[in-house]
């Protein structure tokens, strides 16, 4: 079954208008790209070792190259290998200037962009001004303006940024220039963060990948032949590459966890309403069956904790955004491994994991058991039903809003836009009564999973973040491993195992030759797995916990990373 | 314009089936009523001074009668005049037995029922057994089983009660017998409460009144000619009469606050998701545009606080119900009056208040100012739009679920059922895209009100709980004063001012004769105001606060009641 055979044409016919697009929008997109190109400051410009297409074909690893070729000074390397927690501390102690820290990140980010195409907008000059202002404030007052004083943070473009185009991946929104920051950006600015880059995301924001008509796809910092994931695509690349100290993504089906997992960093999808969403663009305004979240991505779980703690407790997002919950972020110490009970989902019953993911999971389980954790097998509960339901929820408005936003420019639809427009009932508005029934199914799922945790005294569910490592560009179809936790609204964390795909090891076992795919989707996802194509891709997993108990989840993640001895900061 | 002229027949045609109803259901309803009648224990049976119809016609005040005729012993009077807080303390100290406390409440409740028709189910025998068990536990263990040990609590029938019919006002659900308690009942039982009465509610639960085909209307304990409000109709009567120490109602448009206000007690509509709703019946399953809440009703705000504190902090509702928030109930001391900034809504622009409410509001404002509070005038923000939107939300499924539940029996539709079926777009399912637009309007309203509070440093909004005191039965049409806070999801509190309607004072002023009604609804609501009909009805008001800051709201309510010198416990 080909990709196309999955699609129903009625679900995306009448969106495109090639003539109007070419006439009204292509020249403006050319200018948009030229502006981005010219925003690369000369001092941070590098000469690529080969043309980018060749590097992509060769599965080039730019992070390795950064280190081998010493593209950073020793001090720049040292600074960009600090956790955000350490960085903030050095700046607050006066040991390090915001400007010095910023310049190191500006270089690393700009190098990252030249390899991975992670940025939609670079404004390093503004970041530098801000860093200078922060240093002046510190000198004058002898204290920081907030707990994130001087920390360089990258932002998914979707969030409203004062006086800057905020298009969310829709060409038709090129004129959308917010008059003020979205609530989360405003809070981070109040806390002292420095902004300088807004990152790539796919058309419609509804891919676990990155293609759009602005700048195309972002690539994986460990293998330029692979995707960086999505929809927080550029955040995956830049955070994993070390081009920012912390990143902010958003997630309605895996859009924080997929890019973090694929690209090689950690990403938290918090429970809904802990991070403000006021001020931003999505096609889901007023959709509350499966609610999007914003959340942090980082190279260290201390930094995820740092972000959430200060964002929630010092940022008080509920004061700006009525929708955010006044639920303080609690300090939770990492538990001892032997106090943990973890249920492992080896296969969700929708798409089984490829060899590197299966290997990663097996090894992590072995190490956890060895460290004393109690590990039981999780028998997936109604996953297919959950995924069918969440897929219907995404577009049960008959794609009304997506159509409106896409048709505004008549822009060409990318492959995975068509895929997601095809979800559920496609272009059919199912009506309110049917939508309510979906919500009832959702609530029964949430209750059943909660009852499972209670009855079995399970603390967390461990499993894949996706059925594969980073996929080839525009070839990620299955959202089941991540979207499950969106419909459940369980906090979930993609984390790195420190392991990488190895073509010599990660081959299908002999039993696979007689494996009968359980669905056409599974076949589509798995039949393209050729070990040679995924060389060196990070192996990540996912941990999920109880609704609103995000603090316990992050703390347990720290315990697991300690058991695995993972350090993403130092190469 | 007559009541009927407001209605569109298409919105409720085809629901009724008189023949099937008469054949299949009327005999069962006769039995239901006979069971209720026979559940009145002989020792608590009283002889009414006149036939009930006469008492209703004469605007009889049964609470006054209870005291004048000394229907309670001195000890029963003393016990039932304790706050729940004091009662729990006396029992926990060993000073008072649960059985003694229970019997006093059983008598007062049964008397209340004989006057006001507040109960759908009485099971005093089971309550007594439970109280005996609690006493035995206390004797054996020297401690209480929980902080509500021995506190008699009345329950709106809608909540699932193990092994008891739970019909929610729909005749077609007479066979619905839950196998376990709803989460909130389970929590209260775990905390030590004693149950013995489940109270009346209207057909469909969507009236601010009480008529149904089970037992008809409940009446006001201060004037049997008037309604006790709804939809937590029986809770209003029984709590205000002192027949239970605490009551639990639910509210999606005013259903806690209206009966509390009309009947003469206090009622809190908490912010959503602080009290569990798992296990219960409503027509709104899966409806989340305007989310229902459960909450306490009491004669003292200390008791509202007591309920919320123990329910949330000791009951941990999120462990039973995934939907409930793990947001602890904070201890907040009542603020000094001079620290309060209160914005007063004298008229919401939809229906202006009748003379007793306008008088009550004016006097309360004068006393608050006198006590040092800062009081400013609140210019209503988009109230009509809010009400139009929330009315559409209620039935934007085209009354799908209400029709299903009503048609199951073919039962006759009561007057106010037709009224609510007529809301918004009536029997038209507006579709998901339109529903999402309503949610966007709602969120913009919430944000605008939040921004108003921030910009003006306003702590609370004070106003009417309804445009009148308790209305005549089946004559409450306007929900605007309460439903505003449902769509905003602001916690809101109906509280008694200690004042009562006085026909000699509460007449329209001379300016009213030249008043032009702003709408047919306003005319319908106000033209029936004849001072002589509302004799002695309690005058209540409503205080609303910031979303999720329920604790501050209840604390401020205590301050206001102290300023007003209100005591509902002692007559």
XYZ file of C-alpha atoms in Angstrom, chain A:
571
model
C 0.000 0.000 0.000
C 1.520 3.307 -1.036
C 1.404 6.460 1.032
C -1.132 7.937 -1.375
C -3.471 4.996 -1.025
C -4.048 5.982 2.616
C -5.471 9.323 1.588
C -8.973 10.386 0.637
C -8.724 13.186 -1.890
C -11.860 14.924 -0.649
C -9.995 15.718 2.539
C -7.587 18.136 0.874
C -8.997 19.000 -2.487
C -9.666 22.655 -3.133
C -7.017 23.928 -0.750
C -4.289 24.723 -3.260
C -4.282 27.611 -5.708
C -0.957 27.448 -7.576
C -1.430 30.612 -9.592
C -2.437 32.830 -6.743
C 0.265 31.331 -4.585
C 2.947 31.955 -7.202
C 1.843 35.499 -7.834
C 1.026 36.742 -4.352
C 3.156 34.673 -2.039
C 6.258 33.204 -3.655
C 8.024 36.561 -3.968
C 7.336 37.246 -0.318
C 8.631 33.816 0.671
C 11.786 34.489 -1.350
C 12.250 37.661 0.642
C 11.557 35.814 3.895
C 14.314 33.323 3.081
C 16.692 36.066 1.982
C 16.098 37.869 5.286
C 16.898 34.696 7.158
C 20.057 34.155 5.129
C 21.230 37.694 5.686
C 20.608 37.383 9.410
C 23.562 35.010 9.647
C 26.214 37.305 11.070
C 29.534 37.127 9.184
C 31.484 36.290 12.349
C 29.443 33.132 12.817
C 29.357 32.068 9.185
C 31.141 28.804 8.394
C 32.151 27.089 5.201
C 30.412 23.779 4.934
C 32.777 20.866 4.249
C 30.586 19.817 1.324
C 27.398 21.147 -0.258
C 24.488 20.573 2.100
C 22.794 18.082 -0.213
C 25.943 15.943 -0.196
C 26.205 16.141 3.579
C 22.607 15.030 3.872
C 23.175 12.160 1.498
C 26.307 11.132 3.410
C 24.511 11.083 6.759
C 26.935 13.698 8.001
C 27.195 14.279 11.763
C 27.675 18.035 12.304
C 27.964 17.773 16.068
C 30.962 15.505 15.731
C 32.360 17.925 13.140
C 31.889 20.881 15.522
C 34.119 19.174 18.049
C 36.647 17.636 15.666
C 37.226 20.875 13.814
C 37.178 22.920 17.000
C 34.714 25.428 15.602
C 34.320 26.782 19.109
C 36.981 28.313 21.307
C 37.709 26.440 24.529
C 35.703 29.007 26.475
C 32.806 28.861 24.034
C 32.883 25.081 24.326
C 32.965 25.271 28.114
C 30.092 27.739 28.258
C 27.862 25.846 25.862
C 28.527 22.651 27.783
C 27.184 24.141 30.978
C 23.691 23.211 31.946
C 21.276 26.135 32.046
C 21.292 25.663 35.792
C 25.073 26.053 35.945
C 25.048 28.863 33.415
C 22.477 30.885 35.355
C 24.502 30.324 38.515
C 27.791 31.480 36.945
C 26.137 34.605 35.604
C 24.355 35.329 38.877
C 27.622 34.945 40.794
C 29.353 37.455 38.525
C 31.779 34.829 37.274
C 30.435 34.997 33.728
C 29.019 37.894 31.752
C 25.718 37.534 29.922
C 27.359 38.877 26.781
C 30.156 36.287 26.884
C 27.644 33.505 27.425
C 25.420 34.839 24.705
C 28.160 35.074 22.084
C 29.140 31.445 22.649
C 25.544 30.358 22.127
C 25.088 32.687 19.173
C 28.007 31.008 17.423
C 26.909 27.496 18.207
C 23.307 28.248 17.200
C 24.322 29.833 13.928
C 26.568 26.878 13.089
C 23.707 24.555 13.932
C 21.395 26.442 11.618
C 23.833 26.273 8.712
C 23.871 22.498 8.991
C 20.379 21.626 10.131
C 18.183 24.485 8.865
C 16.724 24.833 12.316
C 15.798 28.525 12.290
C 12.919 30.452 10.827
C 14.240 33.683 12.239
C 17.606 34.725 13.632
C 18.033 37.991 15.526
C 21.393 37.606 17.188
C 21.923 41.376 17.173
C 18.859 41.874 19.385
C 19.982 39.081 21.657
C 23.352 40.739 22.071
C 21.732 44.063 22.973
C 19.603 42.334 25.540
C 22.640 40.546 27.009
C 24.458 43.878 27.249
C 21.480 45.420 29.007
C 21.434 42.520 31.457
C 25.148 42.966 32.205
C 24.589 46.670 32.785
C 21.710 45.911 35.117
C 23.837 43.434 37.017
C 26.730 45.852 37.333
C 24.502 48.657 38.468
C 22.320 46.680 40.894
C 24.632 43.894 41.929
C 21.910 41.336 41.282
C 20.160 39.538 38.480
C 16.785 40.628 37.157
C 15.434 37.098 37.499
C 16.435 33.480 37.903
C 17.024 33.025 34.155
C 19.154 36.174 33.836
C 21.301 35.771 30.731
C 20.136 32.276 29.769
C 19.853 31.983 25.946
C 16.519 30.353 25.121
C 15.295 29.270 21.676
C 11.601 29.542 20.836
C 9.320 27.668 18.500
C 8.106 30.227 15.990
C 4.427 29.549 16.656
C 4.454 31.643 19.838
C 3.587 35.315 19.439
C 6.694 37.487 19.426
C 6.185 41.213 19.720
C 6.631 43.037 16.406
C 7.815 39.916 14.565
C 5.961 37.886 11.968
C 4.355 34.912 13.689
C 2.962 32.583 11.050
C 2.931 29.154 12.679
C 3.843 27.486 9.387
C 0.994 28.991 7.362
C 2.064 31.116 4.411
C -1.221 32.994 4.582
C -0.219 34.411 7.964
C 2.870 36.253 6.704
C 1.220 39.522 7.671
C 0.478 38.445 11.207
C 2.656 40.609 13.476
C 1.619 40.465 17.134
C 1.698 43.662 19.143
C 2.870 41.860 22.238
C 4.634 38.717 23.342
C 2.700 35.579 24.023
C 2.327 34.951 27.753
C 5.100 32.349 27.947
C 7.652 34.466 26.098
C 6.726 37.415 28.287
C 7.233 35.359 31.421
C 10.613 34.045 30.264
C 11.690 37.569 29.377
C 10.613 38.747 32.823
C 12.727 35.970 34.317
C 15.796 37.236 32.445
C 16.050 35.007 29.365
C 17.751 36.148 26.169
C 16.063 35.450 22.816
C 17.795 35.358 19.432
C 16.287 32.545 17.406
C 12.821 31.317 16.500
C 12.761 27.829 15.154
C 11.264 25.779 12.406
C 7.984 23.875 12.397
C 5.947 22.140 9.703
C 3.078 23.499 7.675
C -0.095 23.331 9.841
C 2.060 22.270 12.846
C 0.460 18.832 12.483
C 3.466 16.714 11.434
C 5.948 14.927 13.641
C 8.361 16.405 11.111
C 9.158 19.812 9.636
C 8.395 20.514 6.023
C 6.792 23.816 5.089
C 6.810 26.370 2.268
C 9.005 28.788 4.181
C 12.330 26.988 4.560
C 11.595 23.282 4.077
C 12.794 20.604 6.469
C 15.087 20.757 9.465
C 17.657 18.038 9.815
C 18.982 15.864 12.577
C 22.177 17.103 14.261
C 23.475 13.549 14.563
C 22.749 12.575 10.970
C 21.810 15.144 8.343
C 20.102 12.426 6.338
C 17.445 12.157 8.977
C 14.617 14.300 10.249
C 14.881 16.330 13.420
C 11.263 15.457 14.108
C 8.465 17.884 14.767
C 6.465 19.832 15.086
C 8.982 21.565 17.373
C 11.445 20.631 14.658
C 14.022 23.365 14.933
C 13.929 23.163 18.722
C 14.960 19.514 18.466
C 17.989 20.387 16.333
C 19.139 23.488 18.139
C 18.744 22.190 21.680
C 20.406 18.851 20.926
C 23.213 20.604 19.067
C 23.789 22.904 22.017
C 22.747 26.028 20.147
C 20.545 27.128 22.994
C 20.598 26.482 26.685
C 16.902 25.727 26.847
C 14.193 25.508 24.226
C 10.440 25.895 24.271
C 8.277 23.659 22.115
C 4.635 22.681 22.036
C 2.926 19.331 21.784
C -0.521 18.055 20.844
C 0.455 14.617 19.520
C 4.169 14.314 20.220
C 5.535 17.638 19.000
C 7.913 18.157 21.911
C 8.781 14.534 22.579
C 9.333 13.409 18.973
C 11.900 16.090 18.059
C 13.624 15.720 21.410
C 13.807 11.952 20.995
C 14.909 12.017 17.370
C 17.362 14.894 17.634
C 19.125 13.840 20.804
C 17.866 15.902 23.725
C 15.217 15.568 26.422
C 11.732 17.029 26.197
C 8.884 17.328 28.668
C 5.255 17.393 27.651
C 3.853 18.773 30.892
C 0.290 18.136 31.952
C -2.046 20.638 30.320
C -2.378 24.155 31.656
C 0.874 24.283 33.583
C 2.486 26.392 30.853
C 0.502 29.304 29.365
C -0.586 29.200 25.727
C -2.104 32.674 25.481
C -0.727 34.468 22.423
C 0.197 32.121 19.644
C -1.190 30.616 16.510
C -2.631 27.192 15.889
C -5.495 25.706 13.941
C -6.997 24.379 17.132
C -8.406 27.523 18.719
C -11.343 26.485 20.866
C -10.554 22.794 20.431
C -10.404 21.251 23.862
C -10.889 17.546 23.374
C -7.136 17.065 23.205
C -5.450 20.126 24.542
C -2.027 21.317 23.359
C 0.739 22.130 25.800
C 3.959 24.095 25.703
C 7.013 22.751 27.465
C 10.772 22.738 27.776
C 13.459 20.881 25.839
C 17.002 20.612 27.178
C 20.179 18.583 27.389
C 19.717 18.027 31.102
C 16.749 17.178 33.273
C 18.005 19.612 35.873
C 17.289 22.241 33.266
C 13.781 20.937 32.616
C 13.242 21.226 36.342
C 14.835 24.680 36.424
C 12.582 25.870 33.648
C 9.384 24.561 35.186
C 10.217 25.687 38.698
C 10.957 29.283 37.813
C 8.397 29.518 35.049
C 5.612 28.356 37.328
C 6.653 29.608 40.743
C 8.252 32.921 39.763
C 6.436 33.487 36.484
C 2.906 32.949 37.861
C 1.504 32.253 34.403
C -2.100 32.315 35.702
C -1.795 36.031 36.306
C -1.244 36.669 32.596
C -3.293 33.830 31.187
C -6.573 32.913 32.852
C -6.234 29.441 31.363
C -3.070 28.508 33.282
C -3.428 26.706 36.582
C -2.072 28.156 39.827
C -0.481 24.836 40.646
C 2.952 25.431 42.185
C 5.907 23.416 40.902
C 6.936 21.239 43.824
C 10.523 20.315 44.645
C 10.809 16.555 44.373
C 14.086 14.762 45.009
C 15.046 12.005 42.575
C 13.798 8.737 44.060
C 16.083 5.799 44.716
C 15.864 3.253 41.908
C 14.742 0.577 44.334
C 11.724 2.656 45.319
C 10.419 2.769 41.739
C 7.794 0.541 40.174
C 7.886 0.878 36.415
C 5.561 -0.738 33.908
C 7.233 -1.297 30.552
C 5.371 -1.063 27.266
C 7.508 -3.081 24.862
C 5.041 -2.725 22.008
C 1.878 -0.649 21.997
C 0.091 -3.054 19.691
C -0.152 -0.462 16.927
C 3.380 -0.445 15.486
C 6.139 -2.552 17.011
C 9.515 -0.878 17.591
C 12.427 -1.217 15.180
C 15.596 -3.011 16.374
C 17.435 -0.007 17.848
C 14.421 1.015 19.954
C 13.790 -2.563 21.068
C 17.453 -2.879 21.989
C 17.443 0.427 23.856
C 14.383 -0.510 25.844
C 15.780 -3.918 26.713
C 19.065 -2.522 27.911
C 17.460 0.232 29.941
C 15.174 -2.282 31.612
C 18.151 -4.493 32.432
C 20.017 -1.592 33.983
C 16.983 -0.452 35.964
C 16.423 -3.933 37.304
C 20.079 -4.169 38.126
C 19.800 -0.912 40.065
C 16.953 -2.356 42.088
C 13.875 -0.927 40.396
C 10.780 -3.072 40.228
C 9.909 -3.516 36.569
C 6.717 -5.155 35.359
C 5.365 -5.583 31.869
C 2.657 -3.198 30.797
C -0.049 -4.783 28.713
C -1.238 -1.887 26.571
C -4.744 -0.727 27.414
C -6.997 0.239 24.490
C -4.171 1.988 22.607
C -5.701 1.558 19.160
C -8.980 2.978 20.433
C -7.128 5.861 22.051
C -5.331 6.676 18.812
C -8.436 6.366 16.664
C -10.186 8.691 19.096
C -7.458 11.299 19.289
C -7.109 11.300 15.518
C -10.804 12.042 15.224
C -10.497 14.802 17.808
C -7.783 16.649 15.921
C -9.971 17.410 12.968
C -13.526 16.760 14.027
C -14.277 20.303 12.868
C -13.945 18.886 9.357
C -10.555 20.606 9.072
C -12.466 23.879 9.045
C -9.693 25.959 10.532
C -6.815 24.230 8.736
C -8.602 24.732 5.464
C -9.192 28.372 6.234
C -5.538 28.965 7.075
C -4.146 26.976 4.150
C -6.566 28.355 1.602
C -5.674 31.900 2.581
C -2.536 31.567 0.445
C -3.439 28.576 -1.711
C 0.026 27.228 -0.823
C 1.002 23.707 -1.943
C 0.224 21.043 0.621
C 3.194 19.076 1.848
C 3.030 15.316 2.080
C 2.455 15.077 5.813
C -0.090 17.896 5.778
C -2.204 15.665 3.583
C -1.573 12.807 5.993
C -2.918 14.695 8.980
C -5.822 16.269 7.079
C -6.829 12.689 6.445
C -7.115 11.792 10.127
C -10.389 10.766 11.692
C -13.319 11.871 9.616
C -11.246 14.193 7.455
C -13.250 17.021 5.996
C -16.482 16.004 7.714
C -17.548 18.066 10.718
C -18.840 15.273 12.929
C -21.128 17.508 14.969
C -21.164 18.393 18.633
C -23.021 15.310 19.859
C -20.370 13.045 18.293
C -17.551 15.188 19.613
C -18.989 14.846 23.118
C -18.990 11.069 22.691
C -15.289 11.193 21.848
C -14.702 13.142 25.043
C -16.533 10.502 27.015
C -14.304 7.800 25.498
C -11.268 9.920 26.364
C -12.363 10.300 29.963
C -12.969 6.586 30.282
C -9.445 5.969 28.966
C -7.971 8.422 31.451
C -9.883 6.779 34.251
C -8.852 3.272 33.185
C -5.164 4.188 33.045
C -5.428 5.945 36.409
C -7.163 2.935 37.917
C -4.409 0.727 36.451
C -1.701 2.801 38.140
C -3.604 2.715 41.441
C -4.416 -0.974 41.354
C -0.890 -2.047 40.418
C 0.940 0.567 42.446
C 2.771 1.562 39.278
C 4.630 4.867 39.377
C 5.493 5.272 35.704
C 5.053 3.727 32.292
C 8.255 3.334 30.272
C 8.243 2.739 26.540
C 9.320 4.014 23.148
C 8.834 7.666 22.191
C 8.261 6.444 18.626
C 8.512 3.074 16.933
C 11.848 4.050 15.402
C 14.805 6.322 15.854
C 14.733 9.550 13.820
C 13.005 8.796 10.535
C 13.877 9.873 7.040
C 12.474 13.310 6.212
C 8.718 13.311 5.659
C 8.370 9.672 6.542
C 6.881 9.694 10.041
C 3.322 8.464 10.017
C 2.603 6.853 13.334
C 1.961 9.040 16.367
C 0.715 6.270 18.647
C 3.514 6.225 21.214
C 3.277 9.926 21.923
C -0.351 10.797 21.124
C -1.489 8.225 23.683
C -0.316 10.550 26.425
C -1.904 13.571 24.796
C -5.324 12.014 24.955
C -4.609 10.723 28.461
C -3.101 14.078 29.452
C -0.371 12.277 31.329
C 2.890 14.187 31.660
C 5.505 12.450 29.572
C 9.171 12.816 29.038
C 11.320 11.878 26.072
C 14.771 11.139 27.337
C 18.018 10.032 25.782
C 19.488 6.667 26.701
C 22.985 7.645 25.611
C 22.814 4.870 23.032
C 22.835 5.292 19.263
C 21.655 3.267 16.322
C 24.349 0.925 15.062
C 23.743 -0.608 11.618
C 25.882 -3.613 12.460
C 23.709 -4.476 15.453
C 20.297 -3.002 14.837
C 19.033 -5.417 12.210
C 15.713 -7.184 12.278
C 15.978 -10.551 13.957
C 15.223 -13.687 12.025
C 11.691 -13.788 13.472
C 10.857 -10.587 11.608
C 10.890 -12.301 8.214
C 7.790 -14.231 9.218
C 6.153 -11.261 10.989
C 2.671 -10.395 9.792
C 2.041 -6.683 9.928
C -1.001 -5.956 12.043
C -2.063 -3.069 9.829
C -1.157 -1.225 6.677
C 0.109 1.576 8.876
C 2.517 -0.758 10.617
C 3.738 -1.986 7.259
C 4.223 1.565 6.004
C 6.176 2.496 9.110
C 8.357 -0.585 9.394
C 9.021 -1.818 5.887
C 11.268 1.190 5.247
C 13.608 0.305 8.089
C 17.031 -0.222 6.541
C 19.690 -0.220 9.279
C 22.152 1.588 7.018
C 19.933 4.660 6.730
C 19.753 5.460 10.444
C 23.411 5.441 11.328
C 24.190 7.061 14.643
C 20.665 8.218 15.347
C 20.072 8.758 19.071
C 18.061 6.102 20.864
C 15.518 7.737 23.128
C 12.662 6.418 25.222
C 9.636 7.867 26.916
C 8.509 7.900 30.527
C 4.961 8.845 31.468
C 3.456 9.520 34.853
C 0.317 10.467 36.651
C -1.688 13.483 35.540
C -0.421 16.702 37.198
C 2.422 14.884 38.896
C 4.996 16.265 36.474
C 7.455 16.880 39.283
C 7.642 13.182 40.172
C 8.102 12.336 36.499
C 11.066 14.649 36.026
C 12.608 13.461 39.285
C 12.277 9.817 38.218
C 13.787 10.737 34.868
C 16.827 12.036 36.711
C 17.123 8.751 38.573
C 16.956 6.812 35.331
C 19.555 9.004 33.628
C 21.834 8.487 36.592
C 21.418 4.744 36.324
C 22.189 4.997 32.601
C 25.030 7.453 33.191
C 23.757 9.786 30.476
C 25.448 13.144 29.937
C 24.364 15.081 26.875
C 26.234 18.250 27.751
C 29.768 17.006 27.351
C 30.987 15.300 24.207
